[in-house]
Tab-separated table of C-alpha atoms in Angstrom:
chain	number	residue	atom	x	y	z
P	6	UNK	CA	0.018	0.002	0.018
P	7	UNK	CA	2.901	2.374	0.700
P	8	UNK	CA	4.299	1.832	-2.883
P	9	UNK	CA	1.374	3.250	-4.918
P	10	UNK	CA	3.717	3.734	-7.899
P	11	UNK	CA	4.626	-0.015	-7.846
P	12	UNK	CA	8.296	0.942	-8.460
P	13	UNK	CA	9.437	-1.477	-5.788
P	14	UNK	CA	6.920	-4.241	-6.415
P	15	UNK	CA	9.066	-6.534	-8.584
P	16	UNK	CA	12.824	-7.413	-8.844
P	17	UNK	CA	15.069	-4.919	-10.766
P	18	UNK	CA	16.709	-6.574	-13.782
P	19	UNK	CA	19.759	-5.463	-15.733
P	20	UNK	CA	17.485	-4.978	-18.714
P	21	UNK	CA	15.469	-2.368	-16.775
P	22	UNK	CA	18.488	-0.903	-15.032
P	23	UNK	CA	21.817	-1.601	-16.786
P	24	UNK	CA	24.579	-2.712	-14.508
P	25	UNK	CA	22.268	-3.105	-11.522
P	26	UNK	CA	23.401	-6.579	-10.506
P	27	UNK	CA	27.011	-5.507	-10.508
P	28	UNK	CA	26.394	-2.519	-8.327
P	29	UNK	CA	23.735	-3.980	-5.985
P	30	UNK	CA	24.805	-7.218	-4.377
P	31	UNK	CA	21.688	-7.650	-2.303
P	32	UNK	CA	18.533	-6.874	-4.380
P	33	UNK	CA	15.269	-6.605	-2.610
P	34	UNK	CA	11.696	-5.889	-3.635
P	35	UNK	CA	8.205	-5.984	-2.124
P	36	UNK	CA	7.288	-9.219	-3.807
P	37	UNK	CA	10.313	-10.904	-2.154
P	38	UNK	CA	9.340	-9.367	1.185
P	39	UNK	CA	5.799	-10.658	0.740
P	40	UNK	CA	7.162	-14.116	-0.023
P	41	UNK	CA	9.300	-14.099	3.143
P	42	UNK	CA	6.313	-13.005	5.124
P	43	UNK	CA	4.218	-15.919	3.776
P	44	UNK	CA	7.057	-18.359	4.428
P	45	UNK	CA	7.542	-17.202	8.042
P	46	UNK	CA	10.866	-15.595	7.269
P	47	UNK	CA	10.401	-12.894	9.846
P	48	UNK	CA	8.759	-14.991	12.552
P	49	UNK	CA	11.889	-15.515	14.643
P	50	UNK	CA	13.299	-11.986	14.201
P	51	UNK	CA	10.595	-9.459	13.103
P	52	UNK	CA	13.329	-6.846	12.879
P	53	UNK	CA	14.473	-8.495	9.651
P	54	UNK	CA	11.390	-7.121	7.909
P	55	UNK	CA	12.597	-3.628	8.494
P	56	UNK	CA	16.075	-4.658	7.478
P	57	UNK	CA	14.756	-5.753	4.065
P	58	UNK	CA	12.657	-2.663	3.665
P	59	UNK	CA	15.612	-0.381	4.273
P	60	UNK	CA	17.797	-2.570	2.033
P	61	UNK	CA	15.330	-2.029	-0.740
P	62	UNK	CA	15.270	1.710	-0.170
P	63	UNK	CA	19.067	2.038	0.127
P	64	UNK	CA	19.538	0.021	-3.058
P	65	UNK	CA	17.577	2.717	-4.857
P	66	UNK	CA	19.653	5.433	-3.273
P	67	UNK	CA	22.886	3.732	-4.282
P	68	UNK	CA	21.966	2.943	-7.879
P	69	UNK	CA	20.117	6.061	-8.981
P	70	UNK	CA	21.809	9.485	-9.483
P	71	UNK	CA	20.906	12.604	-7.574
P	72	UNK	CA	17.888	14.212	-9.160
P	73	UNK	CA	16.307	11.016	-10.278
P	74	UNK	CA	12.741	10.471	-9.083
P	75	UNK	CA	13.219	6.958	-7.708
P	76	UNK	CA	15.434	7.898	-4.739
P	77	UNK	CA	12.659	10.408	-3.702
P	78	UNK	CA	10.138	7.519	-3.728
P	79	UNK	CA	12.618	5.306	-1.833
P	80	UNK	CA	13.019	7.902	0.879
P	81	UNK	CA	9.295	8.366	1.174
P	82	UNK	CA	8.792	4.609	1.437
P	83	UNK	CA	11.492	4.262	4.105
P	84	UNK	CA	10.006	7.059	6.101
P	85	UNK	CA	6.611	5.515	6.004
P	86	UNK	CA	7.995	2.182	7.188
P	87	UNK	CA	9.769	3.794	10.089
P	88	UNK	CA	6.582	5.719	10.943
P	89	UNK	CA	4.765	2.380	11.162
P	90	UNK	CA	7.367	1.185	13.668
P	91	UNK	CA	6.965	4.352	15.654
P	92	UNK	CA	3.220	3.840	15.804
P	93	UNK	CA	3.799	0.331	17.078
P	94	UNK	CA	6.780	1.140	19.270
P	95	UNK	CA	5.722	-1.056	22.178
P	96	UNK	CA	5.711	-4.204	20.028
P	97	UNK	CA	8.988	-3.220	18.387
P	98	UNK	CA	10.642	-2.712	21.768
P	99	UNK	CA	9.265	-5.995	22.969
P	100	UNK	CA	10.804	-7.806	19.939
P	101	UNK	CA	14.180	-6.229	20.651
P	102	UNK	CA	14.034	-7.050	24.319
P	103	UNK	CA	13.239	-10.712	23.551
P	104	UNK	CA	16.623	-11.296	22.038
P	105	UNK	CA	18.640	-13.513	24.376
P	106	UNK	CA	22.218	-12.366	24.812
P	107	UNK	CA	23.295	-15.949	25.304
P	108	UNK	CA	22.944	-16.348	21.577
P	109	UNK	CA	25.908	-14.081	21.086
P	110	UNK	CA	28.617	-16.139	22.704
P	111	UNK	CA	30.198	-17.348	19.513
P	112	UNK	CA	33.492	-15.526	19.330
P	113	UNK	CA	34.011	-16.169	15.629
P	114	UNK	CA	30.752	-14.423	14.814
P	115	UNK	CA	31.480	-11.544	17.176
P	116	UNK	CA	34.941	-11.020	15.659
P	117	UNK	CA	33.425	-10.887	12.204
P	118	UNK	CA	30.868	-8.289	13.257
P	119	UNK	CA	33.513	-6.231	15.026
P	120	UNK	CA	35.635	-6.362	11.852
P	121	UNK	CA	32.658	-5.052	9.873
P	122	UNK	CA	32.237	-2.105	12.180
P	123	UNK	CA	35.934	-1.340	12.183
P	124	UNK	CA	36.008	-1.352	8.422
P	125	UNK	CA	33.156	1.095	8.193
P	126	UNK	CA	34.879	3.398	10.717
P	127	UNK	CA	37.877	3.402	8.397
P	128	UNK	CA	35.626	4.351	5.458
P	129	UNK	CA	34.129	7.218	7.493
P	130	UNK	CA	37.326	9.227	7.735
P	131	UNK	CA	35.530	12.347	8.763
P	132	UNK	CA	33.803	10.494	11.608
P	133	UNK	CA	30.360	11.689	10.554
P	134	UNK	CA	28.819	8.392	11.703
P	135	UNK	CA	31.046	7.348	14.562
P	136	UNK	CA	29.091	8.863	17.447
P	137	UNK	CA	25.468	9.952	18.264
P	138	UNK	CA	24.326	13.267	16.833
P	139	UNK	CA	24.543	16.001	19.476
P	140	UNK	CA	20.928	17.129	19.586
P	141	UNK	CA	21.735	19.999	21.863
P	142	UNK	CA	23.764	21.450	19.012
P	143	UNK	CA	21.269	20.234	16.377
P	144	UNK	CA	17.849	20.210	17.962
P	145	UNK	CA	16.063	19.720	14.637
P	146	UNK	CA	17.584	16.241	14.389
P	147	UNK	CA	15.539	14.965	17.254
P	148	UNK	CA	12.318	15.770	15.481
P	149	UNK	CA	13.468	14.551	12.059
P	150	UNK	CA	15.053	11.250	13.100
P	151	UNK	CA	12.998	9.004	15.443
P	152	UNK	CA	15.413	6.063	15.513
P	153	UNK	CA	18.969	7.497	15.748
P	154	UNK	CA	21.920	5.154	15.248
P	155	UNK	CA	25.668	5.529	14.961
P	156	UNK	CA	28.677	3.169	14.710
P	157	UNK	CA	29.541	3.544	18.426
P	158	UNK	CA	26.010	2.657	19.545
P	159	UNK	CA	26.023	-0.201	17.040
P	160	UNK	CA	29.238	-1.553	18.545
P	161	UNK	CA	27.805	-1.366	22.025
P	162	UNK	CA	24.689	-3.214	20.885
P	163	UNK	CA	26.856	-5.931	19.414
P	164	UNK	CA	28.602	-6.540	22.690
P	165	UNK	CA	25.206	-6.675	24.523
P	166	UNK	CA	23.765	-9.274	22.170
P	167	UNK	CA	21.559	-7.164	19.967
P	168	UNK	CA	22.597	-8.736	16.691
P	169	UNK	CA	22.192	-12.580	16.719
P	170	UNK	CA	22.166	-12.675	12.910
P	171	UNK	CA	23.872	-10.454	10.327
P	172	UNK	CA	20.595	-9.142	8.935
P	173	UNK	CA	19.971	-7.329	12.218
P	174	UNK	CA	23.443	-5.771	12.137
P	175	UNK	CA	22.760	-4.711	8.505
P	176	UNK	CA	19.508	-3.088	9.619
P	177	UNK	CA	21.253	-0.681	11.969
P	178	UNK	CA	24.031	-0.016	9.486
P	179	UNK	CA	21.495	0.968	6.902
P	180	UNK	CA	19.596	2.958	9.450
P	181	UNK	CA	22.657	5.150	10.049
P	182	UNK	CA	22.838	5.973	6.378
P	183	UNK	CA	19.064	6.386	5.881
P	184	UNK	CA	18.776	8.717	8.896
P	185	UNK	CA	21.495	10.905	7.411
P	186	UNK	CA	19.795	10.996	4.035
P	187	UNK	CA	16.473	11.917	5.691
P	188	UNK	CA	18.073	14.854	7.485
P	189	UNK	CA	20.483	16.047	4.806
P	190	UNK	CA	19.077	16.587	1.300
P	191	UNK	CA	20.589	15.150	-1.844
P	192	UNK	CA	23.594	17.244	-2.866
P	193	UNK	CA	24.751	17.735	0.714
P	194	UNK	CA	28.174	16.224	1.400
P	195	UNK	CA	26.779	14.306	4.374
P	196	UNK	CA	24.118	12.728	2.159
P	197	UNK	CA	26.826	11.611	-0.294
P	198	UNK	CA	28.889	10.220	2.620
P	199	UNK	CA	25.915	8.175	3.729
P	200	UNK	CA	25.582	6.637	0.329
P	201	UNK	CA	29.302	5.701	0.427
P	202	UNK	CA	28.776	4.139	3.827
P	203	UNK	CA	26.041	1.924	2.330
P	204	UNK	CA	28.396	0.934	-0.497
P	205	UNK	CA	31.030	0.043	2.009
P	206	UNK	CA	28.524	-1.956	4.144
P	207	UNK	CA	27.477	-3.946	1.080
P	208	UNK	CA	31.064	-4.922	0.494
P	209	UNK	CA	31.187	-6.458	3.967
P	210	UNK	CA	28.244	-8.848	3.227
P	211	UNK	CA	29.298	-11.181	0.392
P	212	UNK	CA	26.724	-11.578	-2.368
P	213	UNK	CA	26.282	-15.351	-1.880
P	214	UNK	CA	25.376	-15.038	1.779
P	215	UNK	CA	21.939	-14.284	3.132
P	216	UNK	CA	22.412	-11.792	5.945
P	217	UNK	CA	18.977	-12.607	7.408
P	218	UNK	CA	19.096	-16.272	8.205
P	219	UNK	CA	21.295	-19.349	8.085
P	220	UNK	CA	24.785	-17.855	7.931
P	221	UNK	CA	25.299	-17.149	11.584
P	222	UNK	CA	27.101	-19.715	13.750
P	223	UNK	CA	24.859	-18.592	16.656
P	224	UNK	CA	22.375	-21.228	17.694
P	225	UNK	CA	18.769	-20.128	17.487
């Protein structure tokens, strides 16, 4: 219902968008999300639904140039999805609180996630995304961004067992960039930096892996 233009309803092919498969390692569309819903793909971790929605939106931001109409639609779709979470915040918080930290004891998995965060810190040389936005210096941010996220908070969440599968780590990585793009318009250097952060995040999740399920050594 949020995609009245049906732009995101079906998979994007290289015929429709030349070079798409080379640039976008993790395609996502609403038909695939619907399929995962029907197959129970979000039953264990409902947060993965939002991960896939933001992935779909960020794919559009990465592929399409500034000024193209599709990124505008992607931003609107992502904002609507976040607004739905805000309107059901109690259920969202309950889902996050239900994650058992004991699932995060696998040191190999933790080291991999730490390496991803470290690599993204290296990409963000100006440290735009390292720390929480200071809302006392930028009060408008508090009203514009309802689910703030940054690399420091993400790292703390990892150590406290917030990310039992990579798809949930990817969700917050994409949230960092999407928040920035919501607050800073296209053409702003921070907006461009957010897109580069997404590209860097994609490079940390190999194409053949599914970040949502099955790849984590953590026992469910």
